[in-house]
mmCIF file of C-alpha atoms in Angstrom:
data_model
loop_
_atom_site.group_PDB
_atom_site.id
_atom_site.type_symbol
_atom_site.label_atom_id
_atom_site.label_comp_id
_atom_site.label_asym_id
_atom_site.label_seq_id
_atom_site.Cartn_x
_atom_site.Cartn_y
_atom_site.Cartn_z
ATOM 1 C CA UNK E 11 0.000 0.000 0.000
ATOM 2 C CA UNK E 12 1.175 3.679 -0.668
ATOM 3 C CA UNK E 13 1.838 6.010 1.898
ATOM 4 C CA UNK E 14 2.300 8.843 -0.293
ATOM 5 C CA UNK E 15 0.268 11.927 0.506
ATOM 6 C CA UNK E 16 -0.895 14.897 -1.852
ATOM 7 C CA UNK E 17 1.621 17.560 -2.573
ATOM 8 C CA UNK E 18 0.409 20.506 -0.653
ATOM 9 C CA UNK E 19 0.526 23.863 -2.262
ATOM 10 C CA UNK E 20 2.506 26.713 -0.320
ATOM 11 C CA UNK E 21 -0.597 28.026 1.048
ATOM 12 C CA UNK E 22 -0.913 24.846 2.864
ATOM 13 C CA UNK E 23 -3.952 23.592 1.010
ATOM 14 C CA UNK E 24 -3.819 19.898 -1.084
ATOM 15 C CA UNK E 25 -3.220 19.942 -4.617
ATOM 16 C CA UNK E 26 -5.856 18.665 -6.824
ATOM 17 C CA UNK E 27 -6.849 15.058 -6.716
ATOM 18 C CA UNK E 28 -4.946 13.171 -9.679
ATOM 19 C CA UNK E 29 -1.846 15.482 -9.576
ATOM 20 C CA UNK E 30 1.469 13.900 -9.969
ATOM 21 C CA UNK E 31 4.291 14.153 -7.648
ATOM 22 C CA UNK E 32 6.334 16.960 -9.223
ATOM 23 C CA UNK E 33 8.853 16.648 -11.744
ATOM 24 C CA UNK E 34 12.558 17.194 -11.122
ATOM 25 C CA UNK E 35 12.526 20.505 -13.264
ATOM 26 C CA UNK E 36 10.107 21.930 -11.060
ATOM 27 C CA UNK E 37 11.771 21.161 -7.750
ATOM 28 C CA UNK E 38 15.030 22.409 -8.840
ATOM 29 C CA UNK E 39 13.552 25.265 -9.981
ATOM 30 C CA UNK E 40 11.343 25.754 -6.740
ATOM 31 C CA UNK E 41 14.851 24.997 -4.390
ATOM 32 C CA UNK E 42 16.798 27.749 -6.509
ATOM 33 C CA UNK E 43 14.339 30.399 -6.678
ATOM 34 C CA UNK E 44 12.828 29.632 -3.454
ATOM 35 C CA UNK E 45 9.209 30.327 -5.055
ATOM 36 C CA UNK E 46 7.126 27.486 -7.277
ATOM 37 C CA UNK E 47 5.461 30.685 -9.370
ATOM 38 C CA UNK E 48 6.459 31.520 -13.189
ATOM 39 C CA UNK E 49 9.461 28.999 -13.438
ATOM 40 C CA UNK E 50 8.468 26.657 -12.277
ATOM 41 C CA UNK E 51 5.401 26.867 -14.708
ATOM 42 C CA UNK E 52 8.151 27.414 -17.808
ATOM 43 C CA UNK E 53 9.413 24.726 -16.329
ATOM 44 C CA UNK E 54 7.226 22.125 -16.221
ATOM 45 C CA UNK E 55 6.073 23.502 -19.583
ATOM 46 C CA UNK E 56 9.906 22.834 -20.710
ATOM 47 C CA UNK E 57 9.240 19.042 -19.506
ATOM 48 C CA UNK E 58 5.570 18.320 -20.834
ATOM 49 C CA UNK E 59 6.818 19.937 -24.421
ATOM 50 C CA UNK E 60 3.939 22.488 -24.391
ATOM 51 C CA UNK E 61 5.296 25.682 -25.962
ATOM 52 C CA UNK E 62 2.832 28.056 -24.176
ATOM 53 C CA UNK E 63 1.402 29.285 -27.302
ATOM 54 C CA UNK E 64 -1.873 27.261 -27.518
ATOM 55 C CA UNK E 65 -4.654 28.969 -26.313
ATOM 56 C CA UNK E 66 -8.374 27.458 -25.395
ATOM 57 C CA UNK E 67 -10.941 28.776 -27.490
ATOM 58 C CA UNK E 68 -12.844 29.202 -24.278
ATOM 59 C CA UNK E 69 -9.902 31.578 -23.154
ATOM 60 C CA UNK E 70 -10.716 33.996 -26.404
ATOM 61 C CA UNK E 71 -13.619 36.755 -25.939
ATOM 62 C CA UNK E 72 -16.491 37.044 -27.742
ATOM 63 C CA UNK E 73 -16.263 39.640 -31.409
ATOM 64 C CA UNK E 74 -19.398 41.485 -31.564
ATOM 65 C CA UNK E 75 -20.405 41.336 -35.620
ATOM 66 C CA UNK E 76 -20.036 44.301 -37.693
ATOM 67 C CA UNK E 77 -22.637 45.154 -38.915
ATOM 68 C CA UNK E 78 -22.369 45.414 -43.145
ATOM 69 C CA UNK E 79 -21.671 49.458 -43.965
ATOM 70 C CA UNK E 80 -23.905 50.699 -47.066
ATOM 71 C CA UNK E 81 -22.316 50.958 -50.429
ATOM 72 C CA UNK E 82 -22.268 54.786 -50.814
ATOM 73 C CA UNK E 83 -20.242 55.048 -53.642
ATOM 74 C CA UNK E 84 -17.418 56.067 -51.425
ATOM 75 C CA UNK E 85 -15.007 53.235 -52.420
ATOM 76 C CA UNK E 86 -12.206 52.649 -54.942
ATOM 77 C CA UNK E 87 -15.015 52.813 -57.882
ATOM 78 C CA UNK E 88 -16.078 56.339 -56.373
ATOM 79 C CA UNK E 89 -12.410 57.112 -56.418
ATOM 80 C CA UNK E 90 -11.983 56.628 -60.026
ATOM 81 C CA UNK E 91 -14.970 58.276 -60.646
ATOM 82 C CA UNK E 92 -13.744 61.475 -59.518
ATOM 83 C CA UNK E 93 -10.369 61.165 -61.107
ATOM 84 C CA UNK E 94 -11.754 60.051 -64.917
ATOM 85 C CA UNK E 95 -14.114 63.062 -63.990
ATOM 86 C CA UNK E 96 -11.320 65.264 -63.141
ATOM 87 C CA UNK E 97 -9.260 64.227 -66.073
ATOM 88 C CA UNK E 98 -12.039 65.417 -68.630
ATOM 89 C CA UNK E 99 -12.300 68.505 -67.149
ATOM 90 C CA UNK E 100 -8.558 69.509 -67.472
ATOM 91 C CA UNK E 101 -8.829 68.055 -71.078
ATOM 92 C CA UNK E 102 -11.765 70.533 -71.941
ATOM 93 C CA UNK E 103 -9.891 73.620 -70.388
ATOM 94 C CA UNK E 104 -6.964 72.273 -72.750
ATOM 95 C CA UNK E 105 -8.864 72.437 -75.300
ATOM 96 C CA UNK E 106 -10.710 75.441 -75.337
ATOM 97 C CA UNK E 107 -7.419 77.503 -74.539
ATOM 98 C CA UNK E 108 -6.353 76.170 -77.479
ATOM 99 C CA UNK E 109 -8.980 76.764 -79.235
ATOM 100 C CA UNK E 110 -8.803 80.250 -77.956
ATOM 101 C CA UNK E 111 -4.899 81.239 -78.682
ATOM 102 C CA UNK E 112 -5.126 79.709 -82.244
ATOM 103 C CA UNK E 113 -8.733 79.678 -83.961
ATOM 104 C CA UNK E 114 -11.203 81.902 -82.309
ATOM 105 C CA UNK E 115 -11.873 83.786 -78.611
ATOM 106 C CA UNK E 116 -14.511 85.290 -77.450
ATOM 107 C CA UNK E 117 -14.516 89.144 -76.111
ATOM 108 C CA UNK E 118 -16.532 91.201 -73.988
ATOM 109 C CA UNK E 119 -17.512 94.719 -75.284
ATOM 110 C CA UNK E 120 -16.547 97.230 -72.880
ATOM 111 C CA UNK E 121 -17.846 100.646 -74.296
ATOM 112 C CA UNK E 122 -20.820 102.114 -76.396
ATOM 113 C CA UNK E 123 -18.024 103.223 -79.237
ATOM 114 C CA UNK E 124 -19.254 100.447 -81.661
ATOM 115 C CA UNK E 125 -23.312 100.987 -81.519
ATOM 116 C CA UNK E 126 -25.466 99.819 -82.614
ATOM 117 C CA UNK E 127 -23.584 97.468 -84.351
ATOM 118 C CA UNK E 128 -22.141 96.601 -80.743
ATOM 119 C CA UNK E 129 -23.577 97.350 -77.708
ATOM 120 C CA UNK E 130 -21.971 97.265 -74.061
ATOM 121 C CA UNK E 131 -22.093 93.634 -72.512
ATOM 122 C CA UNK E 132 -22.255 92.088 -75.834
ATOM 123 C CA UNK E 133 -19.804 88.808 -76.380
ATOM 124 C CA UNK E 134 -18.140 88.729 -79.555
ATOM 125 C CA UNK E 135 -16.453 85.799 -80.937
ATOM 126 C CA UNK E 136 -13.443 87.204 -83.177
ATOM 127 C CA UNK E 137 -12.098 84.889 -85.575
ATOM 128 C CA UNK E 138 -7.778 84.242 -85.522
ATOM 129 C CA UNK E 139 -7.812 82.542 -88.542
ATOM 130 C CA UNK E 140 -9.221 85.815 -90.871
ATOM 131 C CA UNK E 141 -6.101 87.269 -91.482
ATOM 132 C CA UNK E 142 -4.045 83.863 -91.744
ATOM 133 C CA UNK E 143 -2.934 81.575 -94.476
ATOM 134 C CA UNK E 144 -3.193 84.712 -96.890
ATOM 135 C CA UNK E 145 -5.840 86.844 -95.669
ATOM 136 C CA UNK E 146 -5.626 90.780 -95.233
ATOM 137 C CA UNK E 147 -7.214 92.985 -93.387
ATOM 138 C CA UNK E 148 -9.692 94.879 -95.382
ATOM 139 C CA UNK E 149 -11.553 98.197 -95.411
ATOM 140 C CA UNK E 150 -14.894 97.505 -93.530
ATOM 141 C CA UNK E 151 -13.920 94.691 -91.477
ATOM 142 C CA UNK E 152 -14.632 95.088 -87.385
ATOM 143 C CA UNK E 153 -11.429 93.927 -85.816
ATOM 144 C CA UNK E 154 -10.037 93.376 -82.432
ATOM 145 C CA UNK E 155 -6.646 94.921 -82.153
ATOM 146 C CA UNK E 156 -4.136 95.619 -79.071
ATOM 147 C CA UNK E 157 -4.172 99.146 -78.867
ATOM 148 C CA UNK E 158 -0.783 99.136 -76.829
ATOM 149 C CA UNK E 159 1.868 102.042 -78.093
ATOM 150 C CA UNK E 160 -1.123 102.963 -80.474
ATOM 151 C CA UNK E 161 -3.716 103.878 -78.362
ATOM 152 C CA UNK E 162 -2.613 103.775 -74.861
ATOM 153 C CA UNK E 163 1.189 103.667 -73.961
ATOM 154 C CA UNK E 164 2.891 100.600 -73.256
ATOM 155 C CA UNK E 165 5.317 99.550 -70.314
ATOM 156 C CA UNK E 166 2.411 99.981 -67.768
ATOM 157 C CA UNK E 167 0.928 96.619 -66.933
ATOM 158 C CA UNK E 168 1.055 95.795 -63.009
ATOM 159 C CA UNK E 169 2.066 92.431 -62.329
ATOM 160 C CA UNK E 170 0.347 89.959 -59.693
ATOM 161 C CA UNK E 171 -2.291 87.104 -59.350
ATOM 162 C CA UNK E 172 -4.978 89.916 -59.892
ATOM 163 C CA UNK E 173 -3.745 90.639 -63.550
ATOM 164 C CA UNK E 174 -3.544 86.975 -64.262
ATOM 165 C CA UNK E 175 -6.938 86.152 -63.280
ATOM 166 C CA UNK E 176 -8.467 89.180 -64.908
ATOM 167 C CA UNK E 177 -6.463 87.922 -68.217
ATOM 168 C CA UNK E 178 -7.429 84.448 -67.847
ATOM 169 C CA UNK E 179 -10.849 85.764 -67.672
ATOM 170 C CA UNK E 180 -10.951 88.375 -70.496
ATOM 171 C CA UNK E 181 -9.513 84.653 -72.494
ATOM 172 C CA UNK E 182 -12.134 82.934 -72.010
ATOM 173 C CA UNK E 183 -14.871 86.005 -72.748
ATOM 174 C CA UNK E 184 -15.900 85.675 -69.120
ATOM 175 C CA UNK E 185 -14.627 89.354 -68.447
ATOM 176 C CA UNK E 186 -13.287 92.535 -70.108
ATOM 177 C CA UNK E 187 -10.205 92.922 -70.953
ATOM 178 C CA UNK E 188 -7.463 95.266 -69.149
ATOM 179 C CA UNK E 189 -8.050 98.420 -71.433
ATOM 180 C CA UNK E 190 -5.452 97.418 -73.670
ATOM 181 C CA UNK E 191 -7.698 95.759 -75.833
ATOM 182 C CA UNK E 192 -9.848 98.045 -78.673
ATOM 183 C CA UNK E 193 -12.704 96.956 -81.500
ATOM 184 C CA UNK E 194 -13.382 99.376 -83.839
ATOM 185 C CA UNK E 195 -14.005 99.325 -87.453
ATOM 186 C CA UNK E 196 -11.162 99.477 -90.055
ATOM 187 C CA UNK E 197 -11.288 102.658 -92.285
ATOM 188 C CA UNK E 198 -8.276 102.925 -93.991
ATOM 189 C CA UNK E 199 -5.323 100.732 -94.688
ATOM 190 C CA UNK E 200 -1.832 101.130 -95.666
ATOM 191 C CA UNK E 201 -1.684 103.733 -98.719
ATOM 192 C CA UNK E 202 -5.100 104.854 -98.559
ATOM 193 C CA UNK E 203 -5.964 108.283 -97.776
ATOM 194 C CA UNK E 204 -8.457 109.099 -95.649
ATOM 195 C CA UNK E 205 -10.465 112.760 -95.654
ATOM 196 C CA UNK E 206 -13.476 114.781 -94.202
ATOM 197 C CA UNK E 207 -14.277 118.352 -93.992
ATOM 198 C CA UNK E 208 -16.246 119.191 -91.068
ATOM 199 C CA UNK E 209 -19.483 119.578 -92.228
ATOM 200 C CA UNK E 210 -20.222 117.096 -95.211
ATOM 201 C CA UNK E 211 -22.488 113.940 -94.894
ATOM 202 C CA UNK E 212 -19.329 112.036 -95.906
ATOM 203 C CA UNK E 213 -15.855 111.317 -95.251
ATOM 204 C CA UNK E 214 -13.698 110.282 -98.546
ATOM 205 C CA UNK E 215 -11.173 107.401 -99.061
ATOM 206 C CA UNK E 216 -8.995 107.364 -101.645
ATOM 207 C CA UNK E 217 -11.451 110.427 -103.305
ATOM 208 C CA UNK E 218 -14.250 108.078 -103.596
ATOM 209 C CA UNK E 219 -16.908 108.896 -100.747
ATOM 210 C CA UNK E 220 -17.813 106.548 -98.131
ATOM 211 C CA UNK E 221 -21.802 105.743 -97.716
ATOM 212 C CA UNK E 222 -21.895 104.574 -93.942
ATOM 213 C CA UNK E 223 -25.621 104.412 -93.354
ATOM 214 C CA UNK E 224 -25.724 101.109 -92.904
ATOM 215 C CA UNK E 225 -23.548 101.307 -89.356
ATOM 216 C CA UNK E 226 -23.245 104.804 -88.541
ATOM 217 C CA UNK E 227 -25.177 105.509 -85.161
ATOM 218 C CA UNK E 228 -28.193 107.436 -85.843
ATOM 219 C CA UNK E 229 -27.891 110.753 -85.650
ATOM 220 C CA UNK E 230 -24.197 111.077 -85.801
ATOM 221 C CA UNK E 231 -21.887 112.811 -88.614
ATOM 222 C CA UNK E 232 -19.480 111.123 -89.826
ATOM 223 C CA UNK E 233 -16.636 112.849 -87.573
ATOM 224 C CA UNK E 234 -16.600 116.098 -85.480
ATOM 225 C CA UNK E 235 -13.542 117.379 -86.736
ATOM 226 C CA UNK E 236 -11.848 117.599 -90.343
ATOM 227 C CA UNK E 237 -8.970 115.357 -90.911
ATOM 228 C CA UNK E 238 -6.621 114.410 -93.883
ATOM 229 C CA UNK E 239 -4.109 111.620 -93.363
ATOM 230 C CA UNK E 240 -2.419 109.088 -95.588
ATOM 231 C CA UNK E 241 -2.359 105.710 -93.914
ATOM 232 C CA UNK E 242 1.512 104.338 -93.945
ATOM 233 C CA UNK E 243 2.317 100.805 -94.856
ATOM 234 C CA UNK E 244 1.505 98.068 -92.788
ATOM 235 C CA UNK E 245 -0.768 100.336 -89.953
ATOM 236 C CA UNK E 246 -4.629 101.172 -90.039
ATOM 237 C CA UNK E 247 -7.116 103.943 -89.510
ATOM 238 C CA UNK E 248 -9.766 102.994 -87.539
ATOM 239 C CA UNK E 249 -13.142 104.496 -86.172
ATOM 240 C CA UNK E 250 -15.706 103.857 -84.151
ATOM 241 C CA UNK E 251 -19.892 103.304 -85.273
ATOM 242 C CA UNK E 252 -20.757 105.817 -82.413
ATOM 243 C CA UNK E 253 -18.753 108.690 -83.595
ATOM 244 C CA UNK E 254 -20.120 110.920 -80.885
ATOM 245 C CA UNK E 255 -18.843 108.476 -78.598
ATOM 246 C CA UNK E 256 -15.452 106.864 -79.634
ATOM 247 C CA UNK E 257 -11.988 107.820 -79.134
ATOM 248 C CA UNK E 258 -10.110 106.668 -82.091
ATOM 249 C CA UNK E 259 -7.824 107.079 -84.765
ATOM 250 C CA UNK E 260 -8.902 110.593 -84.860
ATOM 251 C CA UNK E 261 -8.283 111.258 -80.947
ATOM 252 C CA UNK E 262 -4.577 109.900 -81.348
ATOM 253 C CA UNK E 263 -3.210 111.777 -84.655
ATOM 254 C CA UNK E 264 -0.769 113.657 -82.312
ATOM 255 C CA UNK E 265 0.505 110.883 -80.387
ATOM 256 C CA UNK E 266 3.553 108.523 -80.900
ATOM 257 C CA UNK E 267 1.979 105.921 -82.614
ATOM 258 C CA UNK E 268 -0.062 108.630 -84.812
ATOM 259 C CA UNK E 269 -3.312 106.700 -83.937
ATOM 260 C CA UNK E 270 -2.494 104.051 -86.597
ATOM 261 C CA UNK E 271 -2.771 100.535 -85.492
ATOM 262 C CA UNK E 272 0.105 97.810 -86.986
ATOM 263 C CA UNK E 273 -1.654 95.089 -88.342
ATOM 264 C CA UNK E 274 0.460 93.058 -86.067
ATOM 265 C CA UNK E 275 -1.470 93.943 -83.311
ATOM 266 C CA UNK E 276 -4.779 92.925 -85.138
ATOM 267 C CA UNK E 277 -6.230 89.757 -83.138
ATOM 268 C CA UNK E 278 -8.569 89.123 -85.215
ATOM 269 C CA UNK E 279 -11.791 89.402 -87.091
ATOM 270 C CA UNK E 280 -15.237 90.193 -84.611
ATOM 271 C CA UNK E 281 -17.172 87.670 -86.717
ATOM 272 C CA UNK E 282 -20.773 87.141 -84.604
ATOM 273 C CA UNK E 283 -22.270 88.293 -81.791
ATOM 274 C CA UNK E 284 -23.193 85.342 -79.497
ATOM 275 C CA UNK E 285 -24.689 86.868 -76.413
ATOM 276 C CA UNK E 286 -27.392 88.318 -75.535
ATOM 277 C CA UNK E 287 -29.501 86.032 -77.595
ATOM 278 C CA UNK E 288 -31.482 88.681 -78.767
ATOM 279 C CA UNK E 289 -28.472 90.369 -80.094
ATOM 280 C CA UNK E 290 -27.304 87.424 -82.433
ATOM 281 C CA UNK E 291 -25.587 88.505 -85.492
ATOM 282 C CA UNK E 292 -22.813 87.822 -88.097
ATOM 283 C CA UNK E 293 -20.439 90.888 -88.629
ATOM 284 C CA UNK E 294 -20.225 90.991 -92.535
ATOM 285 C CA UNK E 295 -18.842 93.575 -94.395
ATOM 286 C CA UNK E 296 -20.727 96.599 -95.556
ATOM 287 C CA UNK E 297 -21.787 96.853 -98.603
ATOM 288 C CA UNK E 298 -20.281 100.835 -98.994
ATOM 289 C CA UNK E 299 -16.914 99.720 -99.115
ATOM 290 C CA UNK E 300 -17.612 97.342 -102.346
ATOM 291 C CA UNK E 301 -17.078 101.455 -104.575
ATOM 292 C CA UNK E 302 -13.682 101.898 -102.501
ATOM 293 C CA UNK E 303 -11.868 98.502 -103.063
ATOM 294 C CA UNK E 304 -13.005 98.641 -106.960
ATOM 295 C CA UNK E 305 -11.135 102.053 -107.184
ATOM 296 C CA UNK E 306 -8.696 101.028 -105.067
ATOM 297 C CA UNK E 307 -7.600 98.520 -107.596
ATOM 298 C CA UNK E 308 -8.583 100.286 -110.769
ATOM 299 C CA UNK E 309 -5.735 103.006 -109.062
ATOM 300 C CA UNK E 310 -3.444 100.897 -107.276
ATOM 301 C CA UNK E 311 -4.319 102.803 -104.036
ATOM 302 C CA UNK E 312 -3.888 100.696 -100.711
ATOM 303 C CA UNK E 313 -2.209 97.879 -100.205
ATOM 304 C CA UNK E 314 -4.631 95.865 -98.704
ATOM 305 C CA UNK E 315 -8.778 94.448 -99.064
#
């Protein structure tokens, strides 16, 4: 018969029925730290092979479910949603700056100078390619021009995000322009010359007169003061429809640029008027100027249309 009694714990109290006597690991262990805690444990662990990783499943607390989140279009589809969306938009700004630099760019009319063939507020679209590929400017046309060192001095222009915005702006028809920019209606051209004595119901070019009644603002003469210039190669004399109310060519005869305008600095050709819808219309040529060109060439005056 055994007389082997249960291992008592250090508290004094038995160990559980069943357990073993303990193993040599776990005495030596016990004798060198004086305490039967944590090595002893490792060791016995050591002995039995258990690595101390395994864990019960009872040991491991419950996950609460989460609960499925709505598909709000949110996700990685969203995402490249935004981006193709983004993409198309930078490709249509591309474009219509393009567009506008090279083929055709809408203005804002700024002044009453042109009426009532233009009226303040109204959006022009001015064709680039007119005078391209060939083309001349020619008596009669309405033209967009840069006015800088012809009528307004140059070397002015203030610099800063304002002036950028206000240019990007004026580029895209969306706002006017900074004062450098001018429409009025071409006159003259290079070798032509261009006459009217105060007083008459016409102004001459080239000897032959000019019948305007088809764009002159009602009401108006055809200038308030006499003039007599010969237009030099390569510039233009220009005037406003409202001659009551335009400064040009006329207003700048004593400056620098002798209130000619280069053709270099022509932009273009005001083709239609897009907006207001009520104010549609295509810009064409009047039919007074048909008597001037024929002359022109029958005499070989002006060099251009």
């Amino acid at each position: 018969m055994s007389t082997h009694e249960p291992i008592a714990d250090r508290d004094g109290t038995s160990a559980p029925p069943g357990a073993g006597p303990p193993s040599r690991s776990a005495v030596v262990s016990a004798d060198e730290t004086g305490e039967t805690g944590e090595t002893g444990e490792a060791s016995e662990a050591s002995d039995t092979g258990d690595t101390g990783d395994t864990v019960n499943a009872a040991d491991v607390p419950d996950v609460p479910d989460v609960p499925d989140v709505p598909d709000d279009g949110a996700g990685p589809e969203a995402g490249w949603r935004l981006r193709d969306l983004a993409k198309l938009v930078a490709a249509c700004v591309l474009i219509l700056l393009l567009v506008n630099v090279f083929v055709a760019q809408p203005f804002v009319v700024p002044s009453g100078s042109m009426e009532n063939t233009l009226r303040p507020g109204d959006r022009l679209v001015v064709n680039k390619l007119a005078y391209q590929f060939g083309g001349t400017v020619s008596r009669g046309d309405v033209v967009v021009f840069d006015g800088t060192d012809s009528f307004v001095p140059g070397g002015n222009e203030s610099i800063g995000i304002g002036t950028e915005l206000r240019k990007f702006g004026a580029a895209l028809g969306l706002a006017p322009s900074d004062g450098s920019i001018f429409v009025k209606r071409v006159i003259g051209v290079g070798g032509d010359r261009v006459t009217y004595r105060a007083g008459d119901h016409e102004l001459t070019v080239n000897g032959v007169p000019l019948a305007e009644s088809d764009y002159l603002y009602p009401g108006d003469a055809p200038s308030g003061v006499g003039f007599d210039v010969q237009v030099p190669p390569g510039k233009l004399f220009v005037l406003g429809d409202h001659r009551s109310n335009s400064s040009d060519s006329r207003d700048h005869l004593g400056d620098p640029g002798g209130g000619y305008v280069p053709v270099s600095k022509v932009i273009g050709r005001a083709a239609w008027v897009i907006f207001p819808v009520g104010h549609w219309s295509s810009l064409d040529r009047p039919p007074g100027f048909a008597a001037i060109a024929a002359a022109a060439k029958g005499g070989g005056h002006g060099n251009q249309g």
